[in-house]
Amino acid sequence: MLGTTVLIPTSLVPQMGGGNEEKAKVIQTLLFVAGLNTLLQSLFGTRLPAVMGGSYTFVPSTISIILAGRFSNYSGDPVEKFKRTMRAIQGSLIVASTLQIVLGFSGLWRNVTRFLSPLSVVPLISLVGFGLYEFGFPGVAKCVEIGLPQLVIIVFISQYLPHVIKRGKNIFDRFAVIFSVVIVWIYAHLLTVGGAYNDAAPKTQASCRTDRAGLIDAAPWIRVPWPFQWGAPSFDAGEAFAMMMASFVALVESTGAFFAVARYASATPMPPSVLSRGVGWQGVGILLSGLFGTVNGTSVSVENAGLLALTRVGSRRVVQISAGFMIFFSVLGKFGAVFASIPAPIVAALYCLFFAYVGAGGLSFLQFCNLNSFRVKFILGFSIFIGLSVPQYFNEYTAINGFGPVHTSGRWFNDMVNVPFSSEPFVAGCVAFFLDNTLHKKDGQVRKDRGRHWWDKFWSFKGDTRSEEFYSLPFNLNKYFPSV
């Protein structure tokens, strides 16, 4: 979890005018809300072992709120500026959460996902993993002497050691992350203490040092986050619309991530009604993020979907217990801050493995499709290519010019267009979904080619007895909230 939980506030809070103390509080709040949302999702949502956490999808819309002109006159009082900006972000998140709550609980999203087939989820899921490639090795390279050993050691422990030492086979799978992170973290700490970075550039110090950022000093010993801790949220219609669009993009990405989680947890394919229920609870998660003020929305944590594949532990109970740990560490501020001092390249090296697994999980759905069919090849190739190519243009344009290809005077409108087209899984998923459902699908052979007949029996909740076992609600709630 640490990647998104620490990196997002670390980059956003200083821009908002907050110092180390505010940063520590925001990281705590984000971890606390992530724990709550994970519990809600695994108890009442899809009931999959999916961890809910911060999402990079919301960052562009958040940054355009931070840069809004109306906060510039607080430059004399940075903490006041931070609070005002935070309240504006909270307001737009609270409004944006209604989109997912309505789509999920009304069953509208169920009606959309009914049209998915193994073919159309391949580009969506594989780019949910592979589309995050810019957070992989570029992050490792920020401090190569720490990131690269981490990457090599984790691949060695998880893939090679089980073959060398036969006895502890499961131990290496399950604890590869913990073993490798501890080894490299100690090594990084020795480098820091030994003074390897004393004269290094500030950027290198920020990436490599283990004692960075004064977070541990600034973090309070015990602090329970509470709703509206920064004051009453303020609302702005344009910003709320921009955040709604980000929320919709996160919804599409999470749909892919849910499929990957179901696949790696060895569950049956999700009935659309269950997916819709999960989306509704994810909306509740965004609402909680808005109420507590986490600076960010909520979506399925992609790295934890990859972790299921690495550890081969797909148990719901494990995820619920770890959600308890998240809440525990977020209340005990100093402990959380110690974990937050893990150098970012270590996390980026883990991403290289986790995101790769999620991408491969998407590709594994190809076994249900007929790869000899030219229709399948066209939809697959075209959607993945466009899904990589369009965001590449949008991201490159933004990096060079400082604004996206769509730049009118309405910032919120720009975000509504630029954010969706900068997301690889969103573009690829939409293109694949559209083509798969419009290209002459009346034909019986086409139905077989796209793999729909494999999923038919899972498409209603009662179609397969195992759906009951994986997805039915606890405390006999299915009586009152039946899944269709």
Short mmCIF file of C-alpha atoms in Angstrom, two decimals:
data_model
loop_
_atom_site.label_atom_id
_atom_site.label_comp_id
_atom_site.label_asym_id
_atom_site.label_seq_id
_atom_site.Cartn_x
_atom_site.Cartn_y
_atom_site.Cartn_z
CA MET A 1 0.00 0.00 0.00
CA LEU A 2 2.85 2.32 0.86
CA GLY A 3 3.46 3.46 -2.70
CA THR A 4 0.22 5.34 -3.30
CA THR A 5 -0.34 6.15 0.39
CA VAL A 6 2.98 7.95 0.76
CA LEU A 7 3.87 9.15 -2.74
CA ILE A 8 0.59 10.95 -3.47
CA PRO A 9 0.49 13.13 -0.30
CA THR A 10 4.26 13.66 -0.53
CA SER A 11 3.84 15.27 -3.94
CA LEU A 12 0.54 17.10 -3.33
CA VAL A 13 0.71 18.46 0.24
CA PRO A 14 3.76 20.75 -0.30
CA GLN A 15 2.02 22.26 -3.37
CA MET A 16 -1.00 23.02 -1.18
CA GLY A 17 1.16 24.88 1.33
CA GLY A 18 1.38 22.17 3.97
CA GLY A 19 4.55 21.29 5.87
CA ASN A 20 5.80 18.01 7.37
CA GLU A 21 3.15 18.00 10.07
CA GLU A 22 0.30 18.30 7.56
CA LYS A 23 1.94 15.70 5.34
CA ALA A 24 2.13 13.23 8.24
CA LYS A 25 -1.54 13.85 9.08
CA VAL A 26 -2.66 13.38 5.48
CA ILE A 27 -0.69 10.12 5.13
CA GLN A 28 -2.27 8.91 8.38
CA THR A 29 -5.75 9.84 7.22
CA LEU A 30 -5.23 8.19 3.82
CA LEU A 31 -4.08 4.96 5.48
CA PHE A 32 -6.98 5.07 7.95
CA VAL A 33 -9.60 5.55 5.23
CA ALA A 34 -7.93 2.86 3.07
CA GLY A 35 -8.32 0.43 5.98
CA LEU A 36 -11.99 1.34 6.44
CA ASN A 37 -12.73 1.03 2.73
CA THR A 38 -10.96 -2.31 2.46
CA LEU A 39 -13.09 -3.66 5.32
CA LEU A 40 -16.30 -2.32 3.75
CA GLN A 41 -15.41 -3.72 0.31
CA SER A 42 -14.47 -7.18 1.60
CA LEU A 43 -17.53 -7.41 3.88
CA PHE A 44 -20.34 -5.82 1.88
CA GLY A 45 -18.94 -4.96 -1.57
CA THR A 46 -17.68 -7.57 -4.01
CA ARG A 47 -16.36 -9.63 -1.04
CA LEU A 48 -13.16 -10.22 -2.98
CA PRO A 49 -9.75 -9.90 -1.27
CA ALA A 50 -9.33 -6.51 -2.95
CA VAL A 51 -7.47 -3.79 -1.08
CA MET A 52 -8.88 -0.29 -1.60
CA GLY A 53 -6.38 2.55 -1.60
CA GLY A 54 -5.39 5.87 -3.14
CA SER A 55 -5.40 6.19 -6.91
CA TYR A 56 -3.22 8.12 -9.35
CA THR A 57 -6.30 8.74 -11.52
CA PHE A 58 -7.51 11.51 -9.22
CA VAL A 59 -4.19 13.36 -9.13
CA PRO A 60 -4.56 15.60 -12.26
CA SER A 61 -8.00 16.88 -11.19
CA THR A 62 -6.65 17.47 -7.69
CA ILE A 63 -3.67 19.43 -9.01
CA SER A 64 -5.92 21.72 -11.03
CA ILE A 65 -7.86 22.52 -7.83
CA ILE A 66 -4.56 23.24 -6.03
CA LEU A 67 -3.57 25.65 -8.82
CA ALA A 68 -6.94 27.44 -8.85
CA GLY A 69 -6.51 31.22 -8.65
CA ARG A 70 -8.70 31.74 -5.61
CA PHE A 71 -6.11 30.23 -3.23
CA SER A 72 -3.19 32.42 -4.32
CA ASN A 73 -4.12 35.29 -1.96
CA TYR A 74 -3.29 33.10 1.08
CA SER A 75 0.40 32.98 0.19
CA GLY A 76 1.34 34.71 3.47
CA ASP A 77 -0.21 31.94 5.57
CA PRO A 78 0.69 28.55 4.02
CA VAL A 79 -1.24 26.44 6.56
CA GLU A 80 -4.42 28.43 5.95
CA LYS A 81 -3.88 28.00 2.21
CA PHE A 82 -3.42 24.26 2.77
CA LYS A 83 -6.71 24.03 4.69
CA ARG A 84 -8.67 26.05 2.13
CA THR A 85 -7.34 23.93 -0.73
CA MET A 86 -8.03 20.73 1.19
CA ARG A 87 -11.65 21.79 1.77
CA ALA A 88 -12.13 22.48 -1.93
CA ILE A 89 -10.74 19.02 -2.78
CA GLN A 90 -13.04 17.47 -0.16
CA GLY A 91 -16.06 19.21 -1.64
CA SER A 92 -15.38 17.98 -5.16
CA LEU A 93 -14.71 14.42 -3.94
CA ILE A 94 -17.98 14.35 -1.99
CA VAL A 95 -19.92 15.38 -5.12
CA ALA A 96 -17.93 13.01 -7.35
CA SER A 97 -18.68 10.04 -5.09
CA THR A 98 -22.39 10.27 -6.02
CA LEU A 99 -21.54 9.08 -9.56
CA GLN A 100 -20.25 5.67 -8.43
CA ILE A 101 -22.84 5.33 -5.66
CA VAL A 102 -25.67 5.89 -8.15
CA LEU A 103 -24.17 3.74 -10.95
CA GLY A 104 -23.38 0.94 -8.52
CA PHE A 105 -26.41 0.70 -6.27
CA SER A 106 -28.99 1.47 -8.98
CA GLY A 107 -27.70 -1.47 -11.01
CA LEU A 108 -26.84 0.70 -14.03
CA TRP A 109 -23.25 -0.54 -14.01
CA ARG A 110 -24.57 -4.10 -13.89
CA ASN A 111 -26.35 -3.45 -17.18
CA VAL A 112 -23.13 -2.15 -18.74
CA THR A 113 -20.91 -4.99 -17.56
CA ARG A 114 -23.37 -7.59 -18.83
CA PHE A 115 -21.95 -6.87 -22.27
CA LEU A 116 -18.38 -7.70 -21.29
CA SER A 117 -16.77 -10.83 -22.70
CA PRO A 118 -13.36 -12.45 -22.08
CA LEU A 119 -12.20 -10.67 -25.24
CA SER A 120 -13.16 -7.16 -24.16
CA VAL A 121 -11.72 -7.50 -20.66
CA VAL A 122 -8.26 -8.53 -21.95
CA PRO A 123 -7.18 -5.00 -23.04
CA LEU A 124 -8.83 -3.48 -19.97
CA ILE A 125 -7.15 -5.70 -17.36
CA SER A 126 -3.79 -6.04 -19.07
CA LEU A 127 -3.43 -2.26 -19.37
CA VAL A 128 -4.55 -1.75 -15.78
CA GLY A 129 -1.27 -3.53 -15.05
CA PHE A 130 1.00 -2.71 -17.98
CA GLY A 131 -0.35 0.85 -18.33
CA LEU A 132 1.38 1.77 -15.07
CA TYR A 133 4.80 1.07 -16.58
CA GLU A 134 5.98 4.63 -15.87
CA PHE A 135 5.82 3.90 -12.13
CA GLY A 136 8.06 0.84 -12.49
CA PHE A 137 11.65 1.15 -13.65
CA PRO A 138 11.68 4.97 -13.88
CA GLY A 139 11.02 4.87 -10.13
CA VAL A 140 13.75 2.26 -9.57
CA ALA A 141 16.23 4.37 -11.53
CA LYS A 142 15.75 7.37 -9.22
CA CYS A 143 18.12 5.56 -6.93
CA VAL A 144 19.58 2.65 -8.84
CA GLU A 145 21.88 1.36 -6.08
CA ILE A 146 18.80 0.64 -3.91
CA GLY A 147 16.10 -0.08 -6.48
CA LEU A 148 18.00 -2.56 -8.62
CA PRO A 149 19.15 -4.84 -5.76
CA GLN A 150 15.52 -4.87 -4.55
CA LEU A 151 14.30 -5.95 -7.97
CA VAL A 152 16.93 -8.68 -8.32
CA ILE A 153 16.48 -9.97 -4.77
CA ILE A 154 12.68 -10.19 -4.94
CA VAL A 155 12.77 -12.08 -8.25
CA PHE A 156 15.43 -14.39 -6.81
CA ILE A 157 13.57 -15.09 -3.55
CA SER A 158 10.14 -15.55 -5.13
CA GLN A 159 11.05 -17.41 -8.32
CA TYR A 160 14.43 -19.16 -7.90
CA LEU A 161 14.81 -19.97 -4.21
CA PRO A 162 11.77 -22.32 -4.05
CA HIS A 163 13.52 -24.54 -6.63
CA VAL A 164 16.84 -24.46 -4.79
CA ILE A 165 15.50 -25.11 -1.29
CA LYS A 166 12.62 -27.55 -1.68
CA ARG A 167 11.57 -27.66 1.96
CA GLY A 168 10.38 -24.12 2.52
CA LYS A 169 8.68 -23.75 -0.84
CA ASN A 170 5.61 -21.83 0.35
CA ILE A 171 7.57 -19.64 2.70
CA PHE A 172 9.54 -17.99 -0.12
CA ASP A 173 6.40 -17.31 -2.17
CA ARG A 174 4.55 -15.78 0.71
CA PHE A 175 7.27 -13.79 2.38
CA ALA A 176 9.37 -12.75 -0.62
CA VAL A 177 8.21 -9.14 -0.29
CA ILE A 178 8.91 -8.90 3.44
CA PHE A 179 12.32 -10.63 3.25
CA SER A 180 13.56 -8.60 0.30
CA VAL A 181 12.28 -5.24 1.59
CA VAL A 182 13.88 -5.80 5.01
CA ILE A 183 17.24 -6.79 3.46
CA VAL A 184 17.36 -3.80 1.09
CA TRP A 185 15.96 -1.37 3.67
CA ILE A 186 18.76 -2.26 6.09
CA TYR A 187 21.30 -1.89 3.26
CA ALA A 188 19.81 1.51 2.35
CA HIS A 189 19.96 2.56 5.98
CA LEU A 190 23.62 1.56 6.21
CA LEU A 191 24.33 3.67 3.12
CA THR A 192 22.51 6.64 4.69
CA VAL A 193 24.25 6.32 8.05
CA GLY A 194 27.63 5.73 6.38
CA GLY A 195 27.26 9.14 4.74
CA ALA A 196 27.01 7.92 1.15
CA TYR A 197 24.46 10.66 0.37
CA ASN A 198 25.78 13.52 2.47
CA ASP A 199 26.98 15.55 -0.52
CA ALA A 200 24.48 14.20 -3.05
CA ALA A 201 21.97 16.36 -4.94
CA PRO A 202 18.73 17.10 -3.03
CA LYS A 203 16.77 14.95 -5.51
CA THR A 204 18.99 11.94 -4.89
CA GLN A 205 18.75 12.47 -1.14
CA ALA A 206 14.95 12.54 -1.32
CA SER A 207 14.89 9.22 -3.20
CA CYS A 208 17.65 7.34 -1.42
CA ARG A 209 17.83 8.38 2.22
CA THR A 210 15.96 6.40 4.85
CA ASP A 211 15.83 9.27 7.36
CA ARG A 212 14.23 11.66 4.92
CA ALA A 213 11.49 14.22 5.17
CA GLY A 214 11.27 14.75 8.93
CA LEU A 215 8.08 12.70 8.80
CA ILE A 216 8.86 10.67 11.92
CA ASP A 217 9.47 13.80 14.02
CA ALA A 218 6.36 15.52 12.70
CA ALA A 219 4.04 12.54 13.21
CA PRO A 220 2.03 12.57 16.45
CA TRP A 221 2.23 9.45 18.67
CA ILE A 222 -1.50 8.76 18.67
CA ARG A 223 -4.07 10.53 16.54
CA VAL A 224 -7.43 9.28 15.29
CA PRO A 225 -8.49 11.02 12.06
CA TRP A 226 -12.04 12.37 12.11
CA PRO A 227 -14.42 13.67 9.41
CA PHE A 228 -14.14 17.39 8.55
CA GLN A 229 -10.83 17.61 10.45
CA TRP A 230 -9.71 20.46 8.16
CA GLY A 231 -13.02 22.38 8.42
CA ALA A 232 -16.22 22.45 6.38
CA PRO A 233 -15.79 21.43 2.69
CA SER A 234 -16.30 24.10 0.03
CA PHE A 235 -18.01 23.33 -3.28
CA ASP A 236 -17.32 24.48 -6.82
CA ALA A 237 -19.45 23.11 -9.67
CA GLY A 238 -16.73 23.00 -12.34
CA GLU A 239 -14.24 21.24 -10.07
CA ALA A 240 -16.90 18.76 -9.01
CA PHE A 241 -17.56 17.87 -12.68
CA ALA A 242 -13.84 17.40 -13.32
CA MET A 243 -13.58 15.15 -10.27
CA MET A 244 -16.66 13.20 -11.43
CA MET A 245 -14.91 12.43 -14.70
CA ALA A 246 -11.83 11.24 -12.77
CA SER A 247 -14.17 9.15 -10.64
CA PHE A 248 -15.64 7.56 -13.78
CA VAL A 249 -12.17 6.75 -15.14
CA ALA A 250 -11.26 5.19 -11.76
CA LEU A 251 -14.48 3.18 -11.96
CA VAL A 252 -13.50 1.66 -15.32
CA GLU A 253 -9.97 0.91 -14.07
CA SER A 254 -11.31 -0.66 -10.88
CA THR A 255 -13.64 -2.87 -12.93
CA GLY A 256 -10.55 -4.30 -14.60
CA ALA A 257 -8.73 -4.62 -11.28
CA PHE A 258 -11.72 -6.46 -9.73
CA PHE A 259 -11.59 -9.00 -12.57
CA ALA A 260 -7.86 -9.49 -11.98
CA VAL A 261 -8.44 -9.96 -8.25
CA ALA A 262 -11.22 -12.49 -8.86
CA ARG A 263 -8.91 -14.37 -11.23
CA TYR A 264 -5.98 -14.51 -8.82
CA ALA A 265 -8.17 -15.31 -5.80
CA SER A 266 -9.42 -18.35 -7.78
CA ALA A 267 -13.00 -17.13 -7.57
CA THR A 268 -15.57 -17.68 -10.33
CA PRO A 269 -16.05 -14.73 -12.74
CA MET A 270 -17.99 -12.00 -10.95
CA PRO A 271 -21.71 -11.82 -11.67
CA PRO A 272 -22.45 -8.26 -12.95
CA SER A 273 -24.75 -7.62 -9.97
CA VAL A 274 -21.86 -8.29 -7.56
CA LEU A 275 -19.52 -6.04 -9.53
CA SER A 276 -22.16 -3.31 -9.43
CA ARG A 277 -22.50 -3.70 -5.67
CA GLY A 278 -18.73 -3.38 -5.30
CA VAL A 279 -18.76 -0.20 -7.39
CA GLY A 280 -21.47 1.25 -5.14
CA TRP A 281 -19.32 0.61 -2.07
CA GLN A 282 -16.32 2.06 -3.86
CA GLY A 283 -18.43 5.22 -4.26
CA VAL A 284 -19.02 5.15 -0.50
CA GLY A 285 -15.23 4.90 -0.18
CA ILE A 286 -14.76 8.08 -2.24
CA LEU A 287 -17.39 9.75 -0.06
CA LEU A 288 -15.39 8.76 3.05
CA SER A 289 -12.20 10.09 1.43
CA GLY A 290 -14.02 13.39 0.87
CA LEU A 291 -15.36 13.53 4.43
CA PHE A 292 -12.02 12.75 6.11
CA GLY A 293 -9.91 14.78 3.69
CA THR A 294 -7.37 12.35 2.21
CA VAL A 295 -6.50 14.57 -0.80
CA ASN A 296 -7.33 11.62 -3.06
CA GLY A 297 -10.17 9.31 -4.13
CA THR A 298 -10.40 5.56 -3.67
CA SER A 299 -10.03 2.69 -6.11
CA VAL A 300 -8.86 -0.91 -6.15
CA SER A 301 -5.17 -1.11 -5.34
CA VAL A 302 -3.55 -2.63 -8.44
CA GLU A 303 -0.33 -3.54 -6.63
CA ASN A 304 -2.30 -5.67 -4.17
CA ALA A 305 -3.97 -7.52 -7.02
CA GLY A 306 -0.46 -8.42 -8.18
CA LEU A 307 0.46 -9.37 -4.61
CA LEU A 308 -2.26 -12.05 -4.66
CA ALA A 309 -0.45 -13.64 -7.60
CA LEU A 310 2.98 -13.41 -5.98
CA THR A 311 1.97 -14.79 -2.56
CA ARG A 312 -0.78 -17.10 -3.90
CA VAL A 313 -2.81 -16.10 -0.86
CA GLY A 314 -6.31 -15.21 -2.04
CA SER A 315 -8.01 -15.27 1.33
CA ARG A 316 -10.57 -12.63 2.22
CA ARG A 317 -9.73 -12.99 5.91
CA VAL A 318 -6.08 -12.09 5.30
CA VAL A 319 -7.11 -8.85 3.59
CA GLN A 320 -9.52 -7.99 6.41
CA ILE A 321 -6.79 -8.53 9.02
CA SER A 322 -4.37 -6.38 7.02
CA ALA A 323 -7.06 -3.68 6.83
CA GLY A 324 -7.13 -3.84 10.64
CA PHE A 325 -3.34 -3.31 10.61
CA MET A 326 -3.74 -0.30 8.33
CA ILE A 327 -6.18 1.31 10.76
CA PHE A 328 -3.91 0.42 13.71
CA PHE A 329 -0.77 1.90 12.11
CA SER A 330 -2.61 5.01 10.98
CA VAL A 331 -3.72 5.77 14.54
CA LEU A 332 -0.22 5.18 15.95
CA GLY A 333 1.40 7.91 13.91
CA LYS A 334 5.05 7.21 14.67
CA PHE A 335 4.84 3.59 13.51
CA GLY A 336 3.20 4.59 10.26
CA ALA A 337 5.87 7.23 9.70
CA VAL A 338 8.64 4.64 10.13
CA PHE A 339 7.15 2.63 7.26
CA ALA A 340 6.74 5.81 5.25
CA SER A 341 10.51 6.26 5.41
CA ILE A 342 11.09 3.25 3.12
CA PRO A 343 12.87 4.78 0.08
CA ALA A 344 10.55 5.09 -2.92
CA PRO A 345 12.79 3.05 -5.31
CA ILE A 346 12.19 -0.03 -3.14
CA VAL A 347 8.45 0.35 -3.69
CA ALA A 348 8.97 0.97 -7.42
CA ALA A 349 10.94 -2.29 -7.68
CA LEU A 350 7.99 -4.15 -6.14
CA TYR A 351 5.70 -2.44 -8.67
CA CYS A 352 7.74 -3.99 -11.51
CA LEU A 353 6.60 -7.39 -10.28
CA PHE A 354 3.05 -6.62 -9.13
CA PHE A 355 1.93 -4.64 -12.18
CA ALA A 356 3.46 -7.28 -14.44
CA TYR A 357 1.37 -9.96 -12.73
CA VAL A 358 -1.83 -7.95 -13.13
CA GLY A 359 -1.11 -7.39 -16.83
CA ALA A 360 -0.45 -11.11 -17.29
CA GLY A 361 -3.69 -11.86 -15.44
CA GLY A 362 -5.46 -9.85 -18.13
CA LEU A 363 -3.72 -11.77 -20.90
CA SER A 364 -4.72 -15.06 -19.26
CA PHE A 365 -8.34 -14.42 -20.33
CA LEU A 366 -7.20 -15.01 -23.91
CA GLN A 367 -7.45 -18.74 -23.23
CA PHE A 368 -11.23 -18.36 -23.60
CA CYS A 369 -10.98 -16.59 -26.98
CA ASN A 370 -10.31 -18.03 -30.40
CA LEU A 371 -6.99 -16.48 -31.39
CA ASN A 372 -7.28 -17.81 -34.94
CA SER A 373 -10.19 -15.44 -35.63
CA PHE A 374 -9.25 -12.23 -37.43
CA ARG A 375 -12.06 -10.38 -35.65
CA VAL A 376 -10.46 -11.27 -32.31
CA LYS A 377 -7.01 -10.25 -33.55
CA PHE A 378 -8.29 -6.91 -34.82
CA ILE A 379 -10.15 -6.01 -31.61
CA LEU A 380 -7.30 -7.16 -29.41
CA GLY A 381 -4.47 -5.51 -31.33
CA PHE A 382 -6.28 -2.28 -32.18
CA SER A 383 -7.62 -1.62 -28.68
CA ILE A 384 -4.27 -2.30 -26.97
CA PHE A 385 -2.38 -0.20 -29.51
CA ILE A 386 -4.80 2.75 -29.27
CA GLY A 387 -4.85 2.30 -25.48
CA LEU A 388 -1.08 2.85 -25.39
CA SER A 389 -0.84 5.38 -28.19
CA VAL A 390 -3.53 7.95 -27.29
CA PRO A 391 -2.41 8.43 -23.64
CA GLN A 392 1.20 8.62 -24.86
CA TYR A 393 0.24 11.64 -26.98
CA PHE A 394 -1.75 13.29 -24.18
CA ASN A 395 0.95 12.69 -21.54
CA GLU A 396 3.79 13.80 -23.81
CA TYR A 397 1.91 16.96 -24.81
CA THR A 398 1.25 17.76 -21.15
CA ALA A 399 4.87 17.12 -20.16
CA ILE A 400 6.21 19.47 -22.86
CA ASN A 401 3.66 22.30 -22.66
CA GLY A 402 2.51 22.13 -19.07
CA PHE A 403 -1.13 21.75 -20.17
CA GLY A 404 -3.10 19.10 -22.06
CA PRO A 405 -4.09 19.16 -25.76
CA VAL A 406 -7.52 20.51 -24.72
CA HIS A 407 -6.94 23.89 -23.10
CA THR A 408 -9.90 26.26 -22.96
CA SER A 409 -10.40 28.92 -20.30
CA GLY A 410 -12.52 26.42 -18.30
CA ARG A 411 -9.99 24.37 -16.32
CA TRP A 412 -12.64 21.86 -15.28
CA PHE A 413 -13.62 21.21 -18.91
CA ASN A 414 -9.99 20.59 -19.86
CA ASP A 415 -9.72 18.02 -17.07
CA MET A 416 -12.92 16.31 -18.18
CA VAL A 417 -11.35 15.62 -21.58
CA ASN A 418 -7.65 15.27 -20.75
CA VAL A 419 -7.94 12.93 -17.75
CA PRO A 420 -9.85 10.07 -19.45
CA PHE A 421 -7.62 10.13 -22.53
CA SER A 422 -4.49 10.00 -20.38
CA SER A 423 -5.55 6.67 -18.87
CA GLU A 424 -4.37 3.60 -20.80
CA PRO A 425 -6.89 1.09 -19.40
CA PHE A 426 -9.79 3.54 -19.89
CA VAL A 427 -9.04 4.13 -23.58
CA ALA A 428 -8.27 0.47 -24.34
CA GLY A 429 -11.25 -0.81 -22.35
CA CYS A 430 -13.69 1.56 -24.04
CA VAL A 431 -12.38 0.81 -27.54
CA ALA A 432 -12.48 -2.96 -26.96
CA PHE A 433 -15.95 -2.80 -25.37
CA PHE A 434 -17.32 -0.76 -28.27
CA LEU A 435 -15.79 -2.90 -31.04
CA ASP A 436 -16.65 -6.19 -29.37
CA ASN A 437 -20.30 -5.24 -29.04
CA THR A 438 -20.81 -3.58 -32.45
CA LEU A 439 -18.86 -5.77 -34.90
CA HIS A 440 -21.46 -8.29 -36.23
CA LYS A 441 -22.04 -10.24 -33.07
CA LYS A 442 -25.31 -11.97 -34.10
CA ASP A 443 -23.29 -14.87 -35.52
CA GLY A 444 -23.01 -17.97 -33.28
CA GLN A 445 -19.37 -18.49 -34.24
CA VAL A 446 -18.49 -14.92 -33.19
CA ARG A 447 -20.04 -15.59 -29.80
CA LYS A 448 -17.67 -18.55 -29.39
CA ASP A 449 -14.69 -16.56 -30.71
CA ARG A 450 -15.10 -13.86 -28.09
CA GLY A 451 -15.42 -16.47 -25.33
CA ARG A 452 -18.87 -15.44 -24.15
CA HIS A 453 -20.14 -19.02 -23.85
CA TRP A 454 -17.62 -19.68 -21.07
CA TRP A 455 -19.12 -16.94 -18.94
CA ASP A 456 -22.82 -17.48 -19.64
CA LYS A 457 -23.56 -19.49 -16.53
CA PHE A 458 -21.83 -16.97 -14.24
CA TRP A 459 -23.78 -14.03 -15.60
CA SER A 460 -26.65 -14.48 -13.16
CA PHE A 461 -25.94 -14.92 -9.48
CA LYS A 462 -27.90 -18.19 -9.28
CA GLY A 463 -26.26 -19.62 -12.42
CA ASP A 464 -23.43 -21.31 -10.54
CA THR A 465 -23.52 -22.66 -6.98
CA ARG A 466 -20.00 -21.38 -6.28
CA SER A 467 -21.13 -17.76 -6.72
CA GLU A 468 -23.02 -18.15 -3.45
CA GLU A 469 -19.85 -19.27 -1.68
CA PHE A 470 -17.68 -16.42 -3.00
CA TYR A 471 -20.02 -13.48 -3.26
CA SER A 472 -23.02 -13.84 -0.93
CA LEU A 473 -23.28 -11.16 1.77
CA PRO A 474 -22.48 -11.87 5.46
CA PHE A 475 -24.97 -11.87 8.37
CA ASN A 476 -27.70 -13.33 6.15
CA LEU A 477 -28.04 -9.97 4.38
CA ASN A 478 -28.72 -11.68 1.03
CA LYS A 479 -32.30 -12.09 2.20
CA TYR A 480 -32.78 -8.32 2.21
CA PHE A 481 -30.37 -7.40 -0.61
CA PRO A 482 -30.67 -10.24 -3.12
CA SER A 483 -28.15 -10.38 -5.98
CA VAL A 484 -29.72 -10.84 -9.39
#
